[in-house]
Amino acid sequence: MKIYDDKHIKNVVFVGAHNSGKTTLAETMLFEAGIIKRRGNIENKNTVSDYHEIEHEREASVFATPLHTEWRNYKINIIDTPGLDDFIGEIISSIRVSDTITTVINAKNGVEIGTEIIWNYINKYHKPTLFVVNQIDHKDANFDASFNSIKQLVGNNAIKIQYPLMVDGSQCIIDVLKMKMYKFGPEGGKPEKLAIPEDQKELANQLHNELVEKAAENDEELMELFFDKGTLNEDEMRTGIKAGMLNHDVFPVFCVSALNDMGTGRLMGFIDNVAPAAADLKPEQSVEGNEIVREKEAAPVLFVFKSIYQPNLGQITFFKVKSGEVKVNDKLINCRNGETETINQLFIMDGKNKEAVKTLTTGDIGATTKLKFTETNDTLATVEEGFTIKPIQYPDARITKAITATKVKEEEKLSESLKRLQTQDPTILVNYSNETKETLIGCQGELHLATITWALEHIYGIKVEYKRPKIQYRETIQRSATANYRHKKQSGGSGQFAQVHMKIEPWFENMPEPEGFNIRGKEEVTLDWGGKLVFYNCIVGGAIDTRYLPSVVKGILEVMESGPLTNSYARDIRVMLFDGKMHSVDSNDISFKIASAHAFKEAFLNANPRLLEPTQEISVKVPEQMVGSVMTELQSRRSMILGIETQDNYQVLKCITPAAELFGFSTILRSITQGKATFSSQFSAYQTVPTNVQKELVS
């Protein structure tokens, strides 16, 4: 295969809502370029991009799939992404390594909630972006409405390059950059190039002039030319459009029918001639603050943006060459762990098909296998320090469930399999809770969870069950209480004896020191599970020897690790040990540990004990007309509404919700809003459980 330089490599990611036609567009581009001889389709399960068995089952993209094509002396690397935000990790990683984003819009629906979610990430990375309105030949297509929805999303910087037109029953596209009309036959393919019809010239000229002005705005030299000549030629317009795309100030809009191969060749020509290449982007800064020099002659630096496991190949690692060239048999250092990896093979991947190459240069995207120490987000370089690429930031999990293998003997195998899945998809969060003795799995939604279940069963051979996670409650007290306990045990020889008197109180930050006690010592214990135990030695006259005080604290902590109400951790309590007795022979550490545990437990139960529950700060973005339904659902889950903000045609509800009430919320929200609402959550604080709920939990 021909080796292209970074000026002739275009890395394009296809993003857009579910069913916008991204996979079909990618398939048609490969067909147009002659990479494939026959176009596949979703229904027949034979597209290059959607090749996984689970994608065939669901008839939808689940993974981001790298492809490539060559068109008029340019190499176009395409990454076809899923449209559902359950797989947002696949989309984000693809955006991160792309040079140009191609956002595909369904002409029947315009900009959808999925597109808006993705746009937030495009905006975050400030990536050059163009829009493609697909399915223009569908009977329900509405290009003007779709274009207006794009303008609502990105503002007036959306600019038409093309618009569709029917002429004598034939689908046509007016191109106002080239000022030509493309007329397609029923089968699509290569169009007939014609002059713009008389009845369209006024509109086409108006749009052409708008495009000229938009192109001139982004370059001072072009602006001077525009003032001198009153217009720009096509090459000058291309220069201005590219500058505007790089500044995130111009968003060209095209129209195609990917299914019927109309307009894809022209789109590929624009990607070749105008869309920014790897060489056009600003140099990247490493985590250490060094500039990653984007030069072929520089030392190689690779960024791993995706990993996937295939039974016949093992783990495939996808990377972008950020600097230099990488060759077969190169030895590179993983900047995260210092391990050396040997690049035994290099591939260009088209779905499941791989083409071996010997070299990949700056700006290109490729893959390798059999790396032992490398995961998604890692940097590989010839030197260990100074070149760590900034990692991709993934969203927090939106649903969490407890997971177990249906066969107990497969628990260890499940643990290993989950680790492997997590290295491939960082939006999967797996941890073991020592508190609840559960393995917890977090992900982006029920569909995301279904694909994890599928992978565990079909790839790793493990059947699993999910349960509602146990809530990690806390126990505390609301008033002071006093207790004493005598521990006495005699069984021949040395016995056991200890007596303690203590007072306990609720603790809070910056509270005054206790009054009425002779404080001889203070110990603050920051608890692993949050909160504190503050212990005061108030013993007078040597009633208890100081050598037994650590055992007293141990006894208290043992009770706090398994609270008297529900066996949950206790927190935020202070204890004043003010009296007691000991025996010169029978007293020992174990005796004082037992006595203090009993005394503390008794005092705790008399101090109006309360359960605390974890709460989450929730932000729900919902269309205006659906706010009432969502508000009702949130209030049914004991949510405290903090406020409502307006964002365009959406309302953002902010509230505090108990974690115990969030189970299943993601699924219900999607159901009552037809998938048009999104939410995010983060831990807020521990708050007191209502009395009726506490009674149920204690019983």
XYZ file of C-alpha atoms in Angstrom:
699
model
C 0.000 0.000 0.000
C 1.145 3.542 -0.775
C 2.535 5.519 2.165
C 0.966 8.979 2.472
C 2.411 11.964 4.299
C 0.445 13.810 6.969
C -0.724 16.431 4.431
C -2.489 13.709 2.464
C -3.987 11.767 5.376
C -7.500 12.767 6.409
C -8.828 11.235 9.640
C -12.609 11.532 9.620
C -15.043 10.223 12.227
C -18.702 9.701 11.383
C -20.959 10.647 14.290
C -24.680 11.198 14.609
C -27.870 9.913 16.158
C -29.048 6.324 15.822
C -30.369 5.500 12.320
C -28.858 8.584 10.685
C -27.028 6.376 8.163
C -23.370 6.565 9.221
C -22.576 2.913 8.487
C -24.294 3.058 5.094
C -22.381 6.239 4.205
C -19.068 4.609 5.140
C -19.967 1.538 3.049
C -20.834 3.697 0.043
C -17.561 5.642 0.301
C -15.572 2.399 0.306
C -17.563 1.276 -2.743
C -17.072 4.584 -4.575
C -13.314 4.330 -4.055
C -13.177 0.725 -5.260
C -12.074 -0.684 -1.891
C -15.061 -3.055 -2.042
C -16.765 -4.392 -5.187
C -20.266 -4.683 -3.773
C -22.033 -2.625 -1.148
C -23.376 -4.432 1.896
C -26.324 -3.270 3.956
C -27.536 -3.411 7.551
C -30.437 -5.767 6.831
C -28.212 -8.368 5.143
C -25.607 -8.042 7.921
C -22.738 -7.724 5.450
C -21.347 -4.195 5.853
C -17.606 -3.799 6.356
C -18.110 -1.694 9.465
C -20.738 -3.643 11.429
C -19.065 -7.045 11.444
C -19.445 -8.126 15.086
C -21.989 -10.811 15.854
C -23.749 -8.597 18.386
C -24.056 -5.829 15.766
C -25.679 -8.338 13.422
C -28.122 -9.330 16.157
C -29.060 -5.734 16.957
C -28.785 -4.393 13.393
C -26.953 -1.365 14.788
C -23.382 -0.264 15.472
C -22.080 -1.090 18.935
C -18.358 -0.455 18.408
C -16.393 2.328 16.718
C -14.860 0.693 13.656
C -11.799 2.077 11.810
C -11.873 1.850 8.005
C -9.893 3.464 5.225
C -10.261 4.470 1.629
C -8.100 6.185 -0.990
C -9.563 8.926 -3.143
C -7.684 11.051 -5.680
C -4.249 10.773 -4.085
C -5.512 11.147 -0.506
C -5.939 8.529 2.180
C -9.140 8.932 4.180
C -9.238 7.077 7.492
C -12.869 6.713 8.563
C -14.102 5.746 12.012
C -17.751 4.683 11.981
C -19.263 5.162 15.451
C -22.454 3.992 17.205
C -25.355 6.421 17.429
C -26.639 5.568 20.907
C -25.160 7.372 23.903
C -24.923 4.056 25.775
C -21.734 3.695 23.717
C -20.510 7.245 24.251
C -17.018 5.971 25.147
C -16.572 4.644 21.602
C -17.678 8.021 20.221
C -15.475 10.155 22.483
C -12.293 8.183 21.782
C -12.948 8.441 18.025
C -13.519 12.194 18.214
C -10.280 12.529 20.162
C -8.081 11.106 17.356
C -9.956 12.510 14.371
C -8.951 15.580 12.386
C -12.438 16.314 11.022
C -15.852 15.347 12.395
C -18.550 14.387 9.900
C -21.898 14.720 11.676
C -24.586 12.773 9.829
C -28.168 14.070 10.110
C -31.278 12.113 9.136
C -33.189 14.384 6.712
C -36.472 13.124 8.159
C -35.640 14.075 11.762
C -33.042 16.853 11.711
C -30.827 17.265 14.771
C -31.828 14.740 17.440
C -30.918 14.437 21.122
C -28.137 11.964 20.248
C -26.588 14.552 17.942
C -26.769 17.193 20.677
C -25.019 14.936 23.178
C -22.220 14.257 20.698
C -21.970 17.949 19.793
C -21.052 18.767 23.392
C -17.931 16.612 23.024
C -17.085 17.994 19.567
C -17.293 21.480 21.056
C -15.128 20.459 24.003
C -12.330 19.268 21.706
C -12.872 22.202 19.299
C -12.695 19.880 16.303
C -13.297 20.952 12.674
C -16.799 19.758 11.805
C -18.972 19.394 8.740
C -22.591 18.242 8.545
C -24.095 15.788 6.076
C -27.876 15.694 5.697
C -28.550 12.112 4.637
C -31.580 10.408 3.035
C -32.502 13.484 0.993
C -34.430 11.253 -1.452
C -36.751 9.862 1.226
C -40.404 10.852 0.837
C -40.427 12.386 4.345
C -37.119 14.231 3.952
C -37.087 17.923 4.886
C -33.717 19.481 4.103
C -34.683 23.035 5.084
C -35.967 21.927 8.505
C -32.824 19.849 8.999
C -30.596 22.784 8.086
C -32.477 25.062 10.492
C -32.008 22.508 13.295
C -28.258 22.508 12.544
C -28.249 26.303 12.850
C -30.037 26.030 16.181
C -27.265 23.677 17.310
C -24.159 25.539 16.081
C -25.457 29.036 15.281
C -25.157 31.072 12.085
C -21.755 29.570 11.283
C -23.552 26.640 9.645
C -23.265 27.347 5.920
C -24.816 25.515 2.972
C -22.415 24.053 0.434
C -25.266 22.134 -1.195
C -29.026 21.788 -1.217
C -31.246 19.095 -2.814
C -33.672 19.581 -5.686
C -36.000 17.399 -7.749
C -35.853 18.081 -11.510
C -38.142 16.138 -13.864
C -38.470 13.353 -11.305
C -34.700 13.024 -10.834
C -32.818 13.694 -7.611
C -30.409 16.586 -8.051
C -27.984 18.454 -5.799
C -27.096 22.121 -6.298
C -23.484 22.787 -5.243
C -22.925 26.485 -4.484
C -19.148 26.104 -4.038
C -18.643 24.701 -7.540
C -21.822 26.357 -8.870
C -22.904 23.153 -10.592
C -25.954 20.914 -10.477
C -25.416 17.169 -10.058
C -28.218 15.052 -11.524
C -28.487 11.414 -10.434
C -30.083 8.447 -12.108
C -32.364 6.051 -10.164
C -29.347 3.913 -9.169
C -27.240 6.869 -8.060
C -23.509 6.596 -8.716
C -21.697 9.042 -10.960
C -23.903 12.086 -11.587
C -24.415 14.179 -14.670
C -22.855 17.644 -14.188
C -25.144 20.380 -15.449
C -25.554 24.126 -15.285
C -27.761 25.434 -12.509
C -31.345 25.852 -13.811
C -32.574 29.392 -14.424
C -35.192 29.206 -11.670
C -32.465 28.313 -9.137
C -29.783 30.816 -10.149
C -30.933 33.600 -7.851
C -30.948 31.350 -4.784
C -27.682 29.637 -5.774
C -25.958 33.007 -6.320
C -27.213 34.265 -2.964
C -25.872 31.165 -1.174
C -22.615 31.365 -3.150
C -22.085 34.962 -2.050
C -22.796 34.024 1.575
C -20.188 31.276 1.251
C -17.658 33.709 -0.252
C -18.159 36.136 2.638
C -17.900 33.376 5.229
C -14.673 32.102 3.613
C -13.172 35.616 3.483
C -13.923 36.273 7.173
C -11.363 33.716 8.311
C -8.236 34.982 6.561
C -6.911 38.558 6.371
C -5.387 38.078 2.916
C -8.640 36.646 1.602
C -10.545 39.539 3.131
C -8.328 42.005 1.227
C -8.807 40.023 -1.966
C -12.543 40.030 -1.411
C -12.582 43.808 -0.965
C -10.464 44.250 -4.110
C -12.320 41.832 -6.406
C -15.724 41.602 -4.761
C -15.500 37.811 -4.875
C -13.162 34.836 -4.464
C -12.360 31.990 -6.820
C -12.960 28.367 -5.851
C -9.418 27.725 -4.588
C -9.499 30.867 -2.454
C -12.855 29.832 -1.044
C -11.450 26.419 -0.137
C -8.601 28.086 1.741
C -11.028 30.283 3.690
C -13.411 27.436 4.477
C -10.547 25.293 5.799
C -9.322 28.178 7.986
C -12.858 28.631 9.317
C -13.187 24.931 10.083
C -9.872 24.966 11.934
C -11.070 27.969 13.958
C -14.340 26.172 14.708
C -16.115 29.066 13.020
C -17.406 27.453 9.804
C -19.562 24.335 9.606
C -20.178 23.335 5.970
C -23.418 21.474 5.245
C -23.704 18.825 2.506
C -26.540 16.583 1.377
C -26.398 12.947 0.251
C -28.344 9.763 -0.126
C -25.903 7.206 1.210
C -28.277 4.324 0.499
C -28.626 5.230 -3.168
C -25.072 6.536 -3.642
C -25.927 10.145 -4.376
C -23.431 12.854 -3.455
C -20.835 10.663 -1.722
C -18.154 11.199 -4.365
C -18.481 14.977 -4.051
C -18.326 14.693 -0.257
C -15.106 12.676 -0.531
C -13.684 15.310 -2.879
C -14.393 18.020 -0.292
C -12.759 15.929 2.451
C -9.695 15.539 0.206
C -9.383 19.144 -0.910
C -10.758 21.194 1.984
C -11.213 19.287 5.258
C -8.219 19.728 7.587
C -5.520 17.053 7.498
C -3.396 15.827 10.373
C -0.715 18.365 9.389
C -3.144 21.293 9.713
C -3.999 20.870 13.382
C -2.188 22.719 16.148
C 0.721 20.854 17.805
C -0.352 18.880 20.839
C 0.976 19.470 24.345
C 2.018 16.480 26.422
C 0.967 16.027 30.047
C 4.490 17.129 30.993
C 4.118 20.374 29.012
C 6.278 19.425 26.035
C 5.171 20.027 22.452
C 4.569 16.868 20.430
C 6.373 17.675 17.185
C 4.266 16.447 14.280
C 7.146 15.539 11.965
C 8.053 12.401 10.073
C 11.710 12.749 11.148
C 10.893 13.043 14.872
C 10.979 10.169 17.366
C 7.802 8.047 17.187
C 4.987 8.749 19.632
C 1.795 6.648 19.487
C -1.476 7.240 21.328
C -3.684 4.214 22.019
C -7.340 5.232 21.634
C -9.067 1.870 21.435
C -8.604 -1.805 22.303
C -10.790 -4.704 21.324
C -10.592 -8.455 21.867
C -11.269 -10.911 19.051
C -11.203 -14.653 19.781
C -9.091 -15.464 16.727
C -6.638 -12.574 17.074
C -6.552 -11.772 20.775
C -6.344 -8.107 21.751
C -6.122 -5.610 18.888
C -4.693 -2.229 19.862
C -5.624 0.800 17.749
C -3.419 3.887 17.802
C -2.749 7.191 16.115
C 0.818 8.108 15.203
C 1.258 11.485 16.869
C 4.852 11.983 15.779
C 7.546 10.287 13.703
C 7.166 6.917 12.030
C 6.540 3.496 13.518
C 7.950 0.396 11.854
C 7.567 -3.332 12.359
C 9.924 -4.604 15.121
C 10.238 -1.151 16.730
C 10.614 -1.259 20.498
C 8.604 1.404 22.308
C 8.216 2.271 25.980
C 4.810 2.546 27.619
C 4.954 5.968 29.302
C 2.446 4.893 31.989
C 4.269 1.864 33.367
C 7.749 1.951 31.814
C 7.293 -1.442 30.141
C 8.857 -2.047 26.716
C 6.585 -3.263 23.928
C 7.722 -4.726 20.597
C 5.625 -3.838 17.555
C 5.652 -7.266 15.913
C 2.973 -6.412 13.353
C 1.344 -3.331 11.855
C -2.066 -3.284 10.209
C -4.503 -1.031 8.449
C -7.903 -2.273 9.602
C -11.141 -2.256 7.619
C -13.629 -3.782 10.009
C -12.455 -7.343 10.600
C -10.165 -7.256 7.546
C -6.560 -6.367 8.154
C -3.882 -5.301 5.704
C -0.300 -5.715 6.866
C 2.027 -2.735 6.384
C 5.648 -2.173 7.338
C 5.463 1.518 8.255
C 2.920 4.044 9.478
C 3.756 7.731 9.519
C 2.727 10.857 11.424
C -1.011 11.452 11.406
C -1.974 7.928 10.369
C -4.161 5.471 12.231
C -3.254 1.798 12.520
C -3.395 -1.273 14.707
C -1.176 -3.938 16.180
C -1.618 -7.115 18.220
C -0.030 -8.978 21.122
C 0.950 -5.972 23.221
C 1.383 -7.229 26.782
C 1.300 -4.130 28.965
C -0.710 -1.561 27.000
C -4.284 -0.358 27.468
C -6.573 2.317 26.049
C -5.261 5.863 26.800
C -1.606 4.754 26.940
C 1.256 6.518 25.159
C 4.052 4.552 23.474
C 7.306 6.342 22.685
C 11.036 5.739 22.344
C 11.711 7.606 25.574
C 9.861 7.060 28.821
C 9.482 10.622 30.033
C 8.098 13.822 28.603
C 5.694 12.596 25.929
C 2.581 11.338 27.696
C -0.462 12.219 25.590
C -3.286 13.740 27.633
C -5.720 10.891 28.372
C -9.304 10.809 27.127
C -11.760 11.830 29.837
C -14.725 9.444 29.959
C -18.100 10.128 31.630
C -19.069 8.571 34.946
C -21.264 5.474 34.986
C -25.000 6.174 34.862
C -26.201 2.808 36.176
C -24.599 0.442 38.672
C -25.514 -3.168 39.421
C -24.142 -6.011 41.493
C -22.884 -8.821 39.272
C -22.260 -12.503 40.065
C -21.522 -15.583 37.995
C -24.413 -18.065 37.975
C -21.833 -20.752 38.795
C -19.872 -20.018 41.965
C -16.765 -21.728 40.607
C -16.610 -19.150 37.781
C -16.312 -16.089 40.044
C -12.546 -15.835 39.529
C -12.973 -16.218 35.775
C -15.636 -13.497 35.863
C -13.267 -11.153 37.669
C -10.559 -11.634 35.034
C -13.046 -11.215 32.186
C -14.424 -7.980 33.634
C -10.878 -6.621 33.926
C -10.302 -7.370 30.253
C -13.578 -5.706 29.253
C -12.685 -2.661 31.324
C -9.303 -2.263 29.580
C -11.132 -2.289 26.235
C -13.944 0.051 27.311
C -12.997 2.568 30.028
C -16.663 3.579 30.462
C -17.130 0.216 32.207
C -16.328 0.619 35.905
C -15.724 -2.490 38.000
C -14.942 -2.588 41.710
C -15.396 -4.854 44.685
C -17.103 -3.370 47.735
C -15.524 -4.626 50.947
C -18.442 -3.078 52.782
C -21.277 -4.896 50.977
C -19.174 -7.860 49.751
C -20.382 -7.327 46.171
C -18.738 -6.926 42.785
C -20.234 -3.769 41.282
C -20.333 -2.930 37.594
C -21.113 0.549 36.328
C -21.908 1.460 32.726
C -23.766 3.940 30.535
C -27.197 2.309 30.312
C -29.233 -0.882 29.974
C -28.179 -1.399 26.343
C -24.534 -0.991 27.304
C -25.080 -3.549 30.070
C -26.724 -5.930 27.585
C -23.616 -5.834 25.366
C -21.414 -6.564 28.402
C -23.635 -9.543 29.244
C -23.411 -10.727 25.637
C -19.610 -10.483 25.635
C -19.295 -12.345 28.933
C -21.497 -15.167 27.649
C -20.385 -15.449 24.015
C -16.706 -14.513 24.225
C -15.731 -15.602 27.731
C -18.311 -18.346 28.288
C -19.703 -16.991 31.576
C -23.368 -16.591 32.427
C -24.043 -13.853 34.947
C -26.815 -12.472 37.127
C -27.452 -8.877 38.154
C -28.948 -7.602 41.384
C -29.810 -4.287 42.868
C -26.644 -3.106 44.667
C -26.790 -2.871 48.424
C -26.776 0.732 49.558
C -23.821 1.748 51.692
C -25.669 3.330 54.606
C -23.986 4.997 57.561
C -25.048 5.148 61.216
C -24.652 8.022 63.608
C -26.263 9.534 66.736
C -28.289 12.679 67.369
C -27.866 13.273 71.113
C -25.519 12.419 73.967
C -25.758 9.290 76.089
C -23.778 7.732 78.947
C -23.090 4.054 79.615
C -20.833 1.886 81.710
C -19.969 -1.776 81.414
C -18.111 -4.221 83.649
C -16.472 -7.218 82.000
C -15.566 -9.992 84.439
C -14.590 -13.546 83.601
C -13.065 -16.133 85.937
C -12.081 -19.601 84.774
C -9.186 -20.670 86.992
C -5.863 -18.878 86.992
C -5.784 -15.348 85.625
C -9.219 -14.066 84.721
C -10.496 -11.044 82.788
C -11.624 -7.791 84.327
C -12.316 -4.300 83.043
C -14.870 -1.596 83.751
C -15.380 1.562 81.683
C -17.635 4.630 81.963
C -18.077 6.726 78.821
C -20.192 9.473 77.368
C -20.779 9.756 73.618
C -21.979 12.743 71.575
C -22.531 13.623 67.896
C -19.356 15.101 66.384
C -19.169 17.905 63.832
C -16.324 19.998 62.473
C -15.088 22.884 64.686
C -17.343 21.963 67.624
C -16.186 23.232 71.034
C -14.324 20.915 73.381
C -16.512 19.000 75.864
C -17.229 20.733 79.153
C -17.175 19.216 82.641
C -14.333 16.806 81.936
C -10.676 16.839 82.849
C -9.250 16.234 79.365
C -5.873 14.529 79.580
C -5.540 13.425 75.988
C -7.302 13.559 72.598
C -7.132 11.272 69.570
C -8.811 11.979 66.209
C -9.354 8.914 64.007
C -10.202 9.677 60.366
C -12.342 6.732 59.337
C -11.726 4.887 56.063
C -15.464 5.035 55.305
C -15.791 8.766 55.944
C -16.300 10.875 59.033
C -14.398 10.705 62.315
C -14.133 9.181 65.760
C -12.792 11.665 68.308
C -11.656 9.996 71.554
C -10.944 11.885 74.792
C -9.021 10.476 77.706
C -10.706 12.021 80.761
C -9.516 9.494 83.337
C -8.579 11.008 86.711
C -6.522 9.430 89.434
C -5.260 6.498 87.384
C -8.556 4.566 87.464
C -7.518 3.021 84.133
C -3.890 2.703 83.141
C -3.003 4.600 79.942
C -1.609 1.393 78.424
C -5.182 0.122 78.060
C -6.471 3.163 76.184
C -5.541 1.836 72.674
C -7.621 -1.280 73.458
C -10.559 0.898 74.484
C -10.341 2.685 71.115
C -10.103 -0.673 69.295
C -13.269 -1.880 70.993
C -15.137 1.270 69.956
C -13.890 0.997 66.350
C -14.979 -2.639 66.115
C -18.538 -1.601 66.927
C -18.332 1.315 64.470
C -17.259 -1.074 61.692
C -20.493 -2.989 62.178
C -23.032 -0.513 63.511
C -25.673 -1.546 66.068
C -28.633 -0.637 63.831
C -28.013 -2.326 60.464
C -24.375 -3.439 60.597
C -23.453 -0.371 58.520
C -20.407 1.746 59.278
C -20.905 4.332 62.047
C -19.341 7.794 61.847
C -19.019 11.257 63.367
C -19.049 10.436 67.085
C -16.918 11.644 69.980
C -16.315 9.598 73.101
C -15.275 10.792 76.554
C -13.846 7.973 78.682
C -14.165 9.463 82.166
C -14.021 6.599 84.708
C -13.496 2.881 85.166
C -11.776 0.193 87.189
C -9.004 -2.298 86.636
C -7.492 -5.256 88.478
C -3.802 -5.658 89.117
C -3.841 -9.313 87.925
C -6.948 -9.892 85.784
C -7.023 -6.709 83.687
C -5.567 -6.903 80.180
C -6.036 -5.478 76.680
C -8.746 -7.912 75.601
C -10.783 -7.155 78.724
C -10.827 -3.413 78.059
C -11.553 -3.975 74.380
C -14.624 -6.072 75.256
C -15.823 -3.696 77.976
C -15.514 -0.591 75.783
C -17.328 -2.300 72.884
C -20.298 -3.191 75.115
C -20.415 0.248 76.729
C -20.207 2.045 73.385
C -22.943 -0.107 71.852
C -25.275 0.542 74.791
C -24.637 4.283 74.703
C -25.089 4.337 70.906
C -28.547 2.737 71.086
C -29.593 5.273 73.750
C -28.356 8.292 71.778
C -31.230 8.481 69.258
C -29.315 6.640 66.539
C -30.043 7.575 62.931
C -29.304 6.020 59.571
C -27.630 8.161 56.919
C -28.001 7.416 53.215
C -25.795 8.479 50.293
C -27.390 11.054 48.003
C -26.527 12.013 44.437
C -26.595 15.429 42.805
C -28.590 14.886 39.607
C -28.754 17.072 36.505
C -31.447 16.094 33.966
C -31.623 17.776 30.549
C -35.120 17.335 29.163
C -37.243 18.887 26.367
C -39.551 21.613 27.682
C -42.749 19.712 26.911
C -41.597 16.717 28.985
C -40.538 18.542 32.152
C -43.754 17.675 34.031
C -43.377 13.915 33.549
C -39.737 13.965 34.589
C -40.462 16.170 37.625
C -43.177 13.744 38.759
C -40.807 10.804 38.378
C -38.056 12.543 40.344
C -40.399 13.500 43.185
C -41.618 9.913 43.407
C -37.983 9.023 44.096
C -37.727 11.365 47.108
C -35.816 13.979 45.103
C -35.325 17.504 46.404
C -35.548 19.880 43.435
C -32.869 22.576 43.655
C -33.748 24.544 40.550
C -34.496 24.618 36.830
C -32.382 26.287 34.145
C -33.237 26.925 30.485
C -30.905 25.807 27.689
C -32.341 26.529 24.226
C -35.411 24.270 23.912
C -34.442 22.231 26.952
C -34.873 22.534 30.692
C -32.141 21.363 33.054
C -33.528 20.040 36.330
C -31.106 19.971 39.234
C -31.937 17.947 42.315
C -30.602 15.842 45.176
C -31.803 12.228 45.090
C -31.106 9.329 47.463
C -28.868 6.728 45.803
C -31.324 4.031 46.898
C -33.992 5.615 44.684
C -31.893 5.836 41.520
C -32.022 2.154 40.633
C -33.732 1.852 37.235
C -33.951 5.629 36.746
C -31.927 5.599 33.517
C -34.336 3.134 31.909
C -37.474 4.934 33.089
C -36.126 8.319 31.967
C -35.427 6.988 28.490
C -38.918 5.483 28.364
C -40.920 8.552 29.444
C -38.944 10.934 27.182
C -38.509 8.650 24.129
C -34.773 8.829 24.668
C -34.704 12.639 24.384
C -33.504 13.338 27.937
C -30.063 12.787 29.408
C -28.777 12.951 32.953
C -25.559 13.006 34.913
C -24.990 12.373 38.595
C -22.283 12.681 41.189
C -22.043 11.936 44.889
C -23.458 14.742 47.004
C -23.450 13.855 50.715
C -24.829 11.556 53.390
C -28.219 12.682 54.651
C -30.607 11.437 57.324
C -32.987 8.687 56.239
C -36.717 9.422 56.829
C -38.099 7.735 59.963
C -40.404 5.346 58.093
C -37.594 4.222 55.798
C -35.281 3.719 58.782
C -37.862 1.500 60.507
C -38.084 -0.708 57.420
C -34.315 -0.995 57.100
C -33.739 -1.731 60.788
C -36.483 -4.364 60.864
